[in-house]
mmCIF file of C-alpha atoms and ligand atoms in Angstrom:
data_model
loop_
_atom_site.group_PDB
_atom_site.id
_atom_site.type_symbol
_atom_site.label_atom_id
_atom_site.label_comp_id
_atom_site.label_asym_id
_atom_site.label_seq_id
_atom_site.Cartn_x
_atom_site.Cartn_y
_atom_site.Cartn_z
ATOM 1 C CA UNK V 1 144.181 30.000 74.678
ATOM 2 C CA UNK V 2 144.332 27.062 75.855
ATOM 3 C CA UNK V 3 140.831 26.365 76.505
ATOM 4 C CA UNK V 4 139.656 27.784 73.057
ATOM 5 C CA UNK V 5 142.964 25.516 70.900
ATOM 6 C CA UNK V 6 141.547 22.617 72.577
ATOM 7 C CA UNK V 7 137.175 23.115 71.396
ATOM 8 C CA UNK V 8 138.233 23.216 68.217
ATOM 9 C CA UNK V 9 141.029 21.046 67.968
ATOM 10 C CA UNK V 10 139.102 18.009 69.648
ATOM 11 C CA UNK V 11 135.616 19.072 68.201
ATOM 12 C CA UNK V 12 137.725 19.187 64.784
ATOM 13 C CA UNK V 13 138.773 15.972 65.476
ATOM 14 C CA UNK V 14 135.649 14.150 65.811
ATOM 15 C CA UNK V 15 134.172 16.450 63.115
ATOM 16 C CA UNK V 16 136.745 13.989 60.374
ATOM 17 C CA UNK V 17 136.345 11.481 61.920
ATOM 18 C CA UNK V 18 132.888 10.868 60.951
ATOM 19 C CA UNK V 19 132.947 11.986 58.148
ATOM 20 C CA UNK V 20 136.207 9.543 57.198
ATOM 21 C CA UNK V 21 137.809 12.665 55.547
ATOM 22 C CA UNK V 22 141.326 10.915 55.292
ATOM 23 C CA UNK V 23 145.252 12.124 54.269
ATOM 24 C CA UNK V 24 147.132 9.323 53.079
ATOM 25 C CA UNK V 25 146.965 5.865 51.821
ATOM 26 C CA UNK V 26 149.979 4.176 53.308
ATOM 27 C CA UNK V 27 149.692 4.017 57.663
ATOM 28 C CA UNK V 28 150.823 -0.106 58.852
ATOM 29 C CA UNK V 29 148.417 -0.510 61.811
ATOM 30 C CA UNK V 30 148.770 -3.821 64.305
ATOM 31 C CA UNK V 31 146.076 -4.429 66.413
ATOM 32 C CA UNK V 32 146.824 -7.527 69.341
ATOM 33 C CA UNK V 33 143.717 -8.928 70.015
ATOM 34 C CA UNK V 34 142.224 -9.018 67.304
ATOM 35 C CA UNK V 35 139.012 -11.434 67.509
ATOM 36 C CA UNK V 36 138.307 -10.234 70.904
ATOM 37 C CA UNK V 37 134.970 -7.947 72.139
ATOM 38 C CA UNK V 38 136.734 -4.627 70.719
ATOM 39 C CA UNK V 39 139.196 -6.256 68.474
ATOM 40 C CA UNK V 40 136.624 -7.236 66.176
ATOM 41 C CA UNK V 41 134.654 -4.258 65.732
ATOM 42 C CA UNK V 42 137.836 -2.266 65.727
ATOM 43 C CA UNK V 43 140.050 -3.717 63.105
ATOM 44 C CA UNK V 44 136.022 -3.707 60.717
ATOM 45 C CA UNK V 45 136.180 0.309 61.489
ATOM 46 C CA UNK V 46 140.286 0.069 60.635
ATOM 47 C CA UNK V 47 139.626 -2.030 57.875
ATOM 48 C CA UNK V 48 137.377 0.243 56.392
ATOM 49 C CA UNK V 49 140.236 3.074 57.276
ATOM 50 C CA UNK V 50 141.664 3.964 53.102
ATOM 51 C CA UNK V 51 145.082 5.579 55.327
ATOM 52 C CA UNK V 52 146.160 2.058 55.904
ATOM 53 C CA UNK V 53 147.803 0.565 53.787
ATOM 54 C CA UNK V 54 148.485 -2.968 55.939
ATOM 55 C CA UNK V 55 146.426 -4.078 58.510
ATOM 56 C CA UNK V 56 148.207 -6.843 60.892
ATOM 57 C CA UNK V 57 145.605 -8.866 62.900
ATOM 58 C CA UNK V 58 146.753 -10.686 65.778
ATOM 59 C CA UNK V 59 145.041 -12.762 68.945
ATOM 60 C CA UNK V 60 145.386 -15.880 70.666
ATOM 61 C CA UNK V 61 142.593 -17.772 69.043
ATOM 62 C CA UNK V 62 140.587 -16.821 65.893
ATOM 63 C CA UNK V 63 141.878 -14.672 63.599
ATOM 64 C CA UNK V 64 142.366 -16.984 60.056
ATOM 65 C CA UNK V 65 138.945 -16.224 60.058
ATOM 66 C CA UNK V 66 138.805 -12.511 61.826
ATOM 67 C CA UNK V 67 141.401 -11.581 58.165
ATOM 68 C CA UNK V 68 139.589 -14.121 55.684
ATOM 69 C CA UNK V 69 136.344 -12.593 56.291
ATOM 70 C CA UNK V 70 138.256 -8.226 56.277
ATOM 71 C CA UNK V 71 139.338 -9.257 53.549
ATOM 72 C CA UNK V 72 137.058 -8.977 51.716
ATOM 73 C CA UNK V 73 136.177 -6.444 51.751
ATOM 74 C CA UNK V 74 136.446 -3.675 49.143
ATOM 75 C CA UNK V 75 139.235 -1.348 50.694
ATOM 76 C CA UNK V 76 142.925 -0.712 50.641
ATOM 77 C CA UNK V 77 144.404 -2.479 53.495
ATOM 78 C CA UNK V 78 145.730 -6.157 52.695
ATOM 79 C CA UNK V 79 145.084 -8.306 55.826
ATOM 80 C CA UNK V 80 147.824 -10.045 57.616
ATOM 81 C CA UNK V 81 147.382 -12.203 60.301
ATOM 82 C CA UNK V 82 148.901 -14.008 62.914
ATOM 83 C CA UNK V 83 147.939 -16.845 65.909
ATOM 84 C CA UNK V 84 149.372 -17.537 69.458
ATOM 85 C CA UNK V 85 153.468 -16.347 69.960
ATOM 86 C CA UNK V 86 155.222 -18.135 66.706
ATOM 87 C CA UNK V 87 153.524 -15.653 64.589
ATOM 88 C CA UNK V 88 152.886 -12.590 66.477
ATOM 89 C CA UNK V 89 156.803 -11.044 64.382
ATOM 90 C CA UNK V 90 155.049 -11.262 61.755
ATOM 91 C CA UNK V 91 151.879 -9.210 62.166
ATOM 92 C CA UNK V 92 154.521 -6.395 64.003
ATOM 93 C CA UNK V 93 157.161 -6.027 61.772
ATOM 94 C CA UNK V 94 157.465 -2.785 60.962
ATOM 95 C CA UNK V 95 153.442 -1.332 62.527
ATOM 96 C CA UNK V 96 153.512 1.911 62.917
ATOM 97 C CA UNK V 97 151.005 1.727 65.571
ATOM 98 C CA UNK V 98 150.025 -0.683 67.305
ATOM 99 C CA UNK V 99 146.904 -1.214 69.017
ATOM 100 C CA UNK V 100 146.344 -3.221 71.917
ATOM 101 C CA UNK V 101 142.644 -3.889 73.016
ATOM 102 C CA UNK V 102 144.091 -7.868 73.778
ATOM 103 C CA UNK V 103 142.705 -8.928 77.752
ATOM 104 C CA UNK V 104 140.137 -10.024 79.938
ATOM 105 C CA UNK V 105 137.559 -7.975 80.312
ATOM 106 C CA UNK V 106 135.382 -7.685 83.845
ATOM 107 C CA UNK V 107 132.709 -9.397 85.313
ATOM 108 C CA UNK V 108 130.283 -7.269 87.243
ATOM 109 C CA UNK V 109 131.299 -6.978 90.777
ATOM 110 C CA UNK V 110 134.730 -6.791 89.473
ATOM 111 C CA UNK V 111 137.197 -3.567 89.345
ATOM 112 C CA UNK V 112 139.462 -2.480 86.784
ATOM 113 C CA UNK V 113 142.081 -3.678 89.165
ATOM 114 C CA UNK V 114 140.870 -6.786 89.933
ATOM 115 C CA UNK V 115 142.381 -7.604 86.041
ATOM 116 C CA UNK V 116 145.266 -6.496 86.860
ATOM 117 C CA UNK V 117 147.425 -9.923 87.476
ATOM 118 C CA UNK V 118 146.482 -11.323 83.539
ATOM 119 C CA UNK V 119 146.298 -8.240 82.034
ATOM 120 C CA UNK V 120 149.835 -7.379 83.227
ATOM 121 C CA UNK V 121 151.781 -10.457 81.947
ATOM 122 C CA UNK V 122 149.645 -9.777 78.669
ATOM 123 C CA UNK V 123 150.532 -6.619 78.067
ATOM 124 C CA UNK V 124 154.360 -7.471 78.584
ATOM 125 C CA UNK V 125 155.212 -9.649 76.557
ATOM 126 C CA UNK V 126 153.235 -7.846 73.494
ATOM 127 C CA UNK V 127 155.070 -4.909 73.925
ATOM 128 C CA UNK V 128 158.423 -6.880 74.419
ATOM 129 C CA UNK V 129 157.723 -8.192 71.482
ATOM 130 C CA UNK V 130 157.023 -4.535 70.136
ATOM 131 C CA UNK V 131 160.574 -3.685 71.243
ATOM 132 C CA UNK V 132 161.900 -6.359 68.803
ATOM 133 C CA UNK V 133 159.862 -6.213 65.556
ATOM 134 C CA UNK V 134 159.092 -2.545 65.450
ATOM 135 C CA UNK V 135 160.368 -0.682 68.692
ATOM 136 C CA UNK V 136 159.358 3.265 66.961
ATOM 137 C CA UNK V 137 155.699 2.414 66.451
ATOM 138 C CA UNK V 138 153.034 4.124 68.109
ATOM 139 C CA UNK V 139 151.300 1.957 70.662
ATOM 140 C CA UNK V 140 148.188 2.294 72.158
ATOM 141 C CA UNK V 141 147.196 0.535 74.929
ATOM 142 C CA UNK V 142 143.265 -0.596 76.209
ATOM 143 C CA UNK V 143 144.115 -3.263 78.653
ATOM 144 C CA UNK V 144 142.223 -2.451 81.228
ATOM 145 C CA UNK V 145 143.965 -1.317 83.849
ATOM 146 C CA UNK V 146 145.853 1.165 81.821
ATOM 147 C CA UNK V 147 146.717 3.612 84.309
ATOM 148 C CA UNK V 148 148.788 1.117 85.279
ATOM 149 C CA UNK V 149 149.473 -1.211 81.568
ATOM 150 C CA UNK V 150 150.328 1.782 80.145
ATOM 151 C CA UNK V 151 153.250 1.841 83.345
ATOM 152 C CA UNK V 152 154.311 -0.972 82.655
ATOM 153 C CA UNK V 153 155.145 -0.432 79.476
ATOM 154 C CA UNK V 154 157.290 1.873 79.330
ATOM 155 C CA UNK V 155 159.112 0.592 82.580
ATOM 156 C CA UNK V 156 159.563 -2.628 79.193
ATOM 157 C CA UNK V 157 160.288 -0.322 76.803
ATOM 158 C CA UNK V 158 163.100 0.759 79.247
ATOM 159 C CA UNK V 159 164.819 -1.946 79.498
ATOM 160 C CA UNK V 160 164.723 -2.857 76.111
ATOM 161 C CA UNK V 161 166.265 0.577 75.326
ATOM 162 C CA UNK V 162 163.995 1.964 72.856
ATOM 163 C CA UNK V 163 161.167 4.034 75.329
ATOM 164 C CA UNK V 164 159.615 7.270 74.019
ATOM 165 C CA UNK V 165 157.234 8.687 76.182
ATOM 166 C CA UNK V 166 155.980 10.727 73.009
ATOM 167 C CA UNK V 167 155.179 7.063 71.493
ATOM 168 C CA UNK V 168 153.363 5.903 74.617
ATOM 169 C CA UNK V 169 149.486 6.101 74.906
ATOM 170 C CA UNK V 170 146.927 4.323 77.001
ATOM 171 C CA UNK V 171 143.471 5.280 75.357
ATOM 172 C CA UNK V 172 141.309 6.951 76.734
ATOM 173 C CA UNK V 173 138.946 8.234 74.610
ATOM 174 C CA UNK V 174 135.817 5.989 75.209
ATOM 175 C CA UNK V 175 135.848 8.514 78.538
ATOM 176 C CA UNK V 176 135.603 11.697 75.873
ATOM 177 C CA UNK V 177 132.791 10.238 73.738
ATOM 178 C CA UNK V 178 130.999 9.293 76.418
ATOM 179 C CA UNK V 179 131.068 12.934 78.532
ATOM 180 C CA UNK V 180 130.180 14.678 75.073
ATOM 181 C CA UNK V 181 126.897 12.017 74.606
ATOM 182 C CA UNK V 182 126.043 12.607 78.404
ATOM 183 C CA UNK V 183 126.634 16.167 78.285
ATOM 184 C CA UNK V 184 124.696 16.742 74.788
ATOM 185 C CA UNK V 185 121.860 15.122 75.350
ATOM 186 C CA UNK V 186 120.839 17.167 79.155
ATOM 187 C CA UNK V 187 122.577 20.846 77.518
ATOM 188 C CA UNK V 188 119.799 19.488 74.384
ATOM 189 C CA UNK V 189 123.144 19.684 71.647
ATOM 190 C CA UNK V 190 124.358 17.294 69.274
ATOM 191 C CA UNK V 191 126.696 15.459 70.932
ATOM 192 C CA UNK V 192 129.029 15.230 67.749
ATOM 193 C CA UNK V 193 129.502 18.773 67.639
ATOM 194 C CA UNK V 194 129.765 18.568 71.822
ATOM 195 C CA UNK V 195 133.503 18.157 73.024
ATOM 196 C CA UNK V 196 134.441 18.357 76.474
ATOM 197 C CA UNK V 197 138.010 17.173 77.412
ATOM 198 C CA UNK V 198 138.427 14.596 80.014
ATOM 199 C CA UNK V 199 141.900 14.600 82.350
ATOM 200 C CA UNK V 200 143.324 12.211 84.863
ATOM 201 C CA UNK V 201 143.243 8.269 84.007
ATOM 202 C CA UNK V 202 140.992 5.019 82.969
ATOM 203 C CA UNK V 203 139.388 4.611 86.387
ATOM 204 C CA UNK V 204 136.999 5.800 88.824
ATOM 205 C CA UNK V 205 137.885 8.780 90.049
ATOM 206 C CA UNK V 206 140.809 8.961 88.247
ATOM 207 C CA UNK V 207 137.936 10.094 85.227
ATOM 208 C CA UNK V 208 137.773 13.664 85.496
ATOM 209 C CA UNK V 209 136.109 15.726 83.148
ATOM 210 C CA UNK V 210 136.369 19.075 82.633
ATOM 211 C CA UNK V 211 132.869 20.750 81.214
ATOM 212 C CA UNK V 212 134.341 24.590 82.532
ATOM 213 C CA UNK V 213 136.232 23.940 78.869
ATOM 214 C CA UNK V 214 133.580 22.166 76.477
ATOM 215 C CA UNK V 215 133.051 23.192 73.094
ATOM 216 C CA UNK V 216 129.936 24.817 73.949
ATOM 217 C CA UNK V 217 128.491 26.283 76.858
ATOM 218 C CA UNK V 218 127.725 23.611 79.961
ATOM 219 C CA UNK V 219 125.140 25.542 82.582
ATOM 220 C CA UNK V 220 124.357 23.321 85.190
ATOM 221 C CA UNK V 221 120.930 23.794 86.477
ATOM 222 C CA UNK V 222 121.726 22.244 89.906
ATOM 223 C CA UNK V 223 125.134 21.027 91.533
ATOM 224 C CA UNK V 224 122.798 17.501 92.093
ATOM 225 C CA UNK V 225 123.232 17.836 88.302
ATOM 226 C CA UNK V 226 126.834 18.632 87.765
ATOM 227 C CA UNK V 227 127.891 15.787 90.444
ATOM 228 C CA UNK V 228 125.278 12.908 89.377
ATOM 229 C CA UNK V 229 126.742 13.850 85.397
ATOM 230 C CA UNK V 230 130.463 13.203 86.663
ATOM 231 C CA UNK V 231 129.340 10.100 88.324
ATOM 232 C CA UNK V 232 127.919 8.310 85.840
ATOM 233 C CA UNK V 233 131.108 9.432 83.350
ATOM 234 C CA UNK V 234 133.336 7.961 85.932
ATOM 235 C CA UNK V 235 131.459 4.842 86.339
ATOM 236 C CA UNK V 236 129.862 4.476 82.870
ATOM 237 C CA UNK V 237 132.270 1.011 82.530
ATOM 238 C CA UNK V 238 130.010 -0.289 85.311
ATOM 239 C CA UNK V 239 126.764 1.258 83.703
ATOM 240 C CA UNK V 240 127.856 -1.525 80.228
ATOM 241 C CA UNK V 241 129.270 -4.176 82.190
ATOM 242 C CA UNK V 242 126.214 -4.114 84.764
ATOM 243 C CA UNK V 243 123.859 -4.260 82.026
ATOM 244 C CA UNK V 244 126.044 -6.749 79.792
ATOM 245 C CA UNK V 245 125.741 -9.194 83.008
ATOM 246 C CA UNK V 246 128.797 -11.531 83.126
ATOM 247 C CA UNK V 247 128.464 -11.160 78.938
ATOM 248 C CA UNK V 248 132.179 -8.195 79.596
ATOM 249 C CA UNK V 249 132.483 -4.570 79.558
ATOM 250 C CA UNK V 250 131.883 -1.985 76.210
ATOM 251 C CA UNK V 251 133.785 -4.183 73.225
ATOM 252 C CA UNK V 252 131.503 -1.599 70.531
ATOM 253 C CA UNK V 253 131.831 2.135 71.900
ATOM 254 C CA UNK V 254 135.408 0.692 72.555
ATOM 255 C CA UNK V 255 136.371 0.243 69.003
ATOM 256 C CA UNK V 256 135.062 3.035 68.199
ATOM 257 C CA UNK V 257 137.021 5.196 70.048
ATOM 258 C CA UNK V 258 139.410 3.090 69.153
ATOM 259 C CA UNK V 259 139.114 4.281 65.838
ATOM 260 C CA UNK V 260 138.940 7.977 66.475
ATOM 261 C CA UNK V 261 141.936 7.430 68.486
ATOM 262 C CA UNK V 262 143.564 5.415 66.096
ATOM 263 C CA UNK V 263 142.635 7.505 63.082
ATOM 264 C CA UNK V 264 143.964 10.909 65.158
ATOM 265 C CA UNK V 265 147.420 9.160 65.260
ATOM 266 C CA UNK V 266 147.290 7.918 61.481
ATOM 267 C CA UNK V 267 146.647 12.051 61.088
ATOM 268 C CA UNK V 268 149.549 13.378 62.975
ATOM 269 C CA UNK V 269 151.579 10.620 62.170
ATOM 270 C CA UNK V 270 151.399 12.586 58.645
ATOM 271 C CA UNK V 271 151.767 15.762 59.071
ATOM 272 C CA UNK V 272 148.127 17.283 59.389
ATOM 273 C CA UNK V 273 148.135 19.724 61.999
ATOM 274 C CA UNK V 274 145.882 20.708 64.828
ATOM 275 C CA UNK V 275 145.355 16.970 65.522
ATOM 276 C CA UNK V 276 144.265 16.517 69.800
ATOM 277 C CA UNK V 277 142.625 13.921 71.760
ATOM 278 C CA UNK V 278 142.954 13.640 75.397
ATOM 279 C CA UNK V 279 145.834 10.728 75.919
ATOM 280 C CA UNK V 280 146.783 9.424 78.806
ATOM 281 C CA UNK V 281 150.858 9.786 78.324
ATOM 282 C CA UNK V 282 153.570 10.615 80.845
ATOM 283 C CA UNK V 283 154.137 14.305 81.291
ATOM 284 C CA UNK V 284 154.785 16.260 84.375
ATOM 285 C CA UNK V 285 151.578 18.216 84.556
ATOM 286 C CA UNK V 286 150.717 17.548 88.140
ATOM 287 C CA UNK V 287 153.014 15.888 89.936
ATOM 288 C CA UNK V 288 152.110 11.918 88.996
ATOM 289 C CA UNK V 289 154.005 10.404 85.890
ATOM 290 C CA UNK V 290 151.323 9.357 83.882
ATOM 291 C CA UNK V 291 148.279 11.617 83.461
ATOM 292 C CA UNK V 292 145.439 12.470 80.527
ATOM 293 C CA UNK V 293 145.278 16.199 79.010
ATOM 294 C CA UNK V 294 144.885 17.139 75.710
ATOM 295 C CA UNK V 295 147.524 16.349 74.075
ATOM 296 C CA UNK V 296 149.020 17.532 70.245
ATOM 297 C CA UNK V 297 149.383 14.566 67.863
ATOM 298 C CA UNK V 298 152.696 14.848 65.097
ATOM 299 C CA UNK V 299 154.813 12.702 63.396
ATOM 300 C CA UNK V 300 156.466 11.173 66.483
ATOM 301 C CA UNK V 301 153.521 11.184 68.307
ATOM 302 C CA UNK V 302 153.100 13.976 71.186
ATOM 303 C CA UNK V 303 154.245 17.116 69.484
ATOM 304 C CA UNK V 304 152.368 19.189 72.392
ATOM 305 C CA UNK V 305 151.164 18.759 76.229
ATOM 306 C CA UNK V 306 148.661 20.832 75.960
ATOM 307 C CA UNK V 307 148.208 20.523 80.117
ATOM 308 C CA UNK V 308 144.987 21.651 82.095
ATOM 309 C CA UNK V 309 144.702 24.995 81.261
ATOM 310 C CA UNK V 310 142.294 26.885 83.864
ATOM 311 C CA UNK V 311 140.280 24.118 85.812
ATOM 312 C CA UNK V 312 137.083 25.328 88.201
ATOM 313 C CA UNK V 313 136.927 24.887 91.802
ATOM 314 C CA UNK V 314 134.549 21.433 91.905
ATOM 315 C CA UNK V 315 137.314 20.633 88.992
ATOM 316 C CA UNK V 316 140.006 20.891 91.408
ATOM 317 C CA UNK V 317 138.672 18.796 93.886
ATOM 318 C CA UNK V 318 138.168 16.079 91.385
ATOM 319 C CA UNK V 319 142.142 16.224 90.616
ATOM 320 C CA UNK V 320 142.864 16.093 94.253
ATOM 321 C CA UNK V 321 141.074 13.315 95.330
ATOM 322 C CA UNK V 322 142.158 11.945 91.511
ATOM 323 C CA UNK V 323 146.077 11.734 92.214
ATOM 324 C CA UNK V 324 146.332 9.298 95.579
ATOM 325 C CA UNK V 325 144.558 6.948 92.697
ATOM 326 C CA UNK V 326 146.582 6.951 90.405
ATOM 327 C CA UNK V 327 150.308 7.680 92.362
ATOM 328 C CA UNK V 328 148.932 3.888 94.043
ATOM 329 C CA UNK V 329 148.628 2.471 89.798
ATOM 330 C CA UNK V 330 151.325 3.847 88.944
ATOM 331 C CA UNK V 331 153.554 2.410 91.584
ATOM 332 C CA UNK V 332 152.191 -0.965 90.977
ATOM 333 C CA UNK V 333 152.327 -1.220 87.112
ATOM 334 C CA UNK V 334 156.170 0.060 87.718
ATOM 335 C CA UNK V 335 157.405 -2.294 89.956
ATOM 336 C CA UNK V 336 155.078 -5.802 88.508
ATOM 337 C CA UNK V 337 157.278 -4.626 85.297
ATOM 338 C CA UNK V 338 161.071 -4.206 87.648
ATOM 339 C CA UNK V 339 160.076 -7.774 88.860
ATOM 340 C CA UNK V 340 159.966 -9.694 85.657
HETATM 341 P P1 LIG W 401 137.886 -10.293 75.138
HETATM 342 O O1 LIG W 401 137.935 -11.013 76.037
HETATM 343 O O2 LIG W 401 136.720 -9.697 74.576
HETATM 344 O O3 LIG W 401 139.396 -9.408 74.559
HETATM 345 C C1 LIG W 401 140.174 -10.127 73.974
HETATM 346 C C2 LIG W 401 140.959 -10.576 73.309
HETATM 347 O O4 LIG W 401 142.870 -10.958 74.053
HETATM 348 C C3 LIG W 401 140.349 -12.402 73.463
HETATM 349 O O5 LIG W 401 139.837 -12.385 72.023
HETATM 350 C C4 LIG W 401 142.064 -12.644 73.607
HETATM 351 O O6 LIG W 401 141.671 -13.945 72.852
HETATM 352 C C5 LIG W 401 142.561 -11.631 73.717
HETATM 353 N N1 LIG W 401 143.947 -11.869 74.188
HETATM 354 C C6 LIG W 401 144.409 -12.849 75.169
HETATM 355 N N2 LIG W 401 145.940 -12.681 75.500
HETATM 356 C C7 LIG W 401 146.107 -12.476 74.352
HETATM 357 C C8 LIG W 401 147.985 -13.145 74.043
HETATM 358 N N3 LIG W 401 148.496 -12.799 74.788
HETATM 359 N N4 LIG W 401 147.461 -12.028 73.230
HETATM 360 C C9 LIG W 401 146.764 -11.188 72.088
HETATM 361 N N5 LIG W 401 145.876 -11.300 72.564
HETATM 362 C C10 LIG W 401 144.823 -11.863 73.565
HETATM 363 O O7 LIG W 401 137.490 -8.459 75.888
HETATM 364 P P2 LIG W 401 137.012 -6.731 75.221
HETATM 365 O O8 LIG W 401 136.380 -6.755 75.866
HETATM 366 O O9 LIG W 401 137.592 -7.031 74.279
HETATM 367 O O10 LIG W 401 138.135 -6.295 76.566
HETATM 368 C C11 LIG W 401 139.718 -6.034 76.062
HETATM 369 C C12 LIG W 401 140.573 -5.457 77.045
HETATM 370 O O11 LIG W 401 140.151 -3.719 76.675
HETATM 371 C C13 LIG W 401 139.824 -5.711 78.338
HETATM 372 O O12 LIG W 401 141.111 -5.314 79.609
HETATM 373 C C14 LIG W 401 138.959 -4.050 79.419
HETATM 374 O O13 LIG W 401 139.304 -3.805 80.640
HETATM 375 C C15 LIG W 401 139.433 -3.692 78.308
HETATM 376 N N6 LIG W 401 138.827 -2.316 78.184
HETATM 377 C C16 LIG W 401 138.984 -0.986 77.984
HETATM 378 C C17 LIG W 401 138.354 0.461 77.275
HETATM 379 C C18 LIG W 401 139.182 1.073 77.595
HETATM 380 O O14 LIG W 401 138.627 2.418 77.739
HETATM 381 N N7 LIG W 401 140.627 1.648 77.727
HETATM 382 C C19 LIG W 401 136.949 0.114 77.176
HETATM 383 C C20 LIG W 401 137.020 -0.884 76.931
HETATM 384 C C21 LIG W 401 137.389 -2.306 77.498
HETATM 385 C C1 LIG W 402 135.466 1.275 79.817
HETATM 386 O O1 LIG W 402 135.586 1.739 80.834
HETATM 387 O O2 LIG W 402 134.235 0.931 79.814
HETATM 388 C C2 LIG W 402 136.490 0.347 79.413
HETATM 389 O O3 LIG W 402 137.320 0.218 81.404
HETATM 390 C C3 LIG W 402 135.380 -0.766 80.289
HETATM 391 C C4 LIG W 402 135.538 -1.280 81.641
HETATM 392 O O4 LIG W 402 135.859 -1.921 81.971
HETATM 393 O O5 LIG W 402 134.516 -0.396 82.766
#
């Protein structure tokens, strides 16, 4: 039952994004970190989304140029831009969705956790501003390490008295996008029609592809092939970091993934049914405080958590390895936010 629902709905999500079917034309979205490697292509894709009536672009640098450039595109979204602390309030005022790709990316040899010391403070400051200007907004966090930055955001919002666990998301969509691509290549399918739920978190062993719940039957020729593909999905971020050789991490595929996730948030917000995405949110599905599973998106953010579904023994083994890592990452984020 769970698997069927997931199969059908995740597939619908991917198809709908690719055909730009829109549901409403008056959503206010803000991107924080909009001048960066992800921020710019993401802002471009959102400017092309005709469900958005106002697009806020904020960064500590270069946003006037990004906004001027985007504003010449003949789509309905008007641009509001801000640069530096003094202009953050203006960009966030009344935003319904805030997407956060602000922060430093990895260099070869670094882990996502190595970004914690810089990015934790950035996320804290930006989420404090969300609490002040748009306390009911859906907040989608891209900034790494996602396993820890989402707990930071939650603790900040709790302190400000406006935390709603249904409204704060760690964006893991890129892991689903990659799984579809790599596994479609392996089985000879069209990647746009293949959806694989990816659960857990967003780093190394915490990324758990659930091929047994794929939208099409996936058969591996050998256990070695399954191991190889699992490893590729879990370490795909590092593949890009290495290829960029010091030039950062995934930006274009991430912008694609974040635009898909934002579009799904918009659809849910405006009452479209059966909008399903995986995202890292607070829940109680498997004994860790934050965990990504397929969720139904609705008017208030998370409408229903679809849980783990049935896992095979291989997937149960992956889950076992992920849990201690996730617990450590979550604790680190929470301790940081509680101290600050
Ligand atoms: P980037 O360095 O190209 O861009 C980051 C932008 O953030 C820059 O423009 C910078 O000026 C801005 N910034 C820094 N501090 C800020 C602040 N206080 N307020 C507003 N903006 C600020 O980096 P990128 O490649 O765009 O990556 C951004 C983040 O996204 C990194 O942490 C990276 O690890 C993460 N990421 C996550 C995923 C995911 O799947 N969740 C995928 C790829 C990258
Ligand atoms: C990714 O998965 O590509 C991102 O989390 C960036 C990274 O550091 O790998």
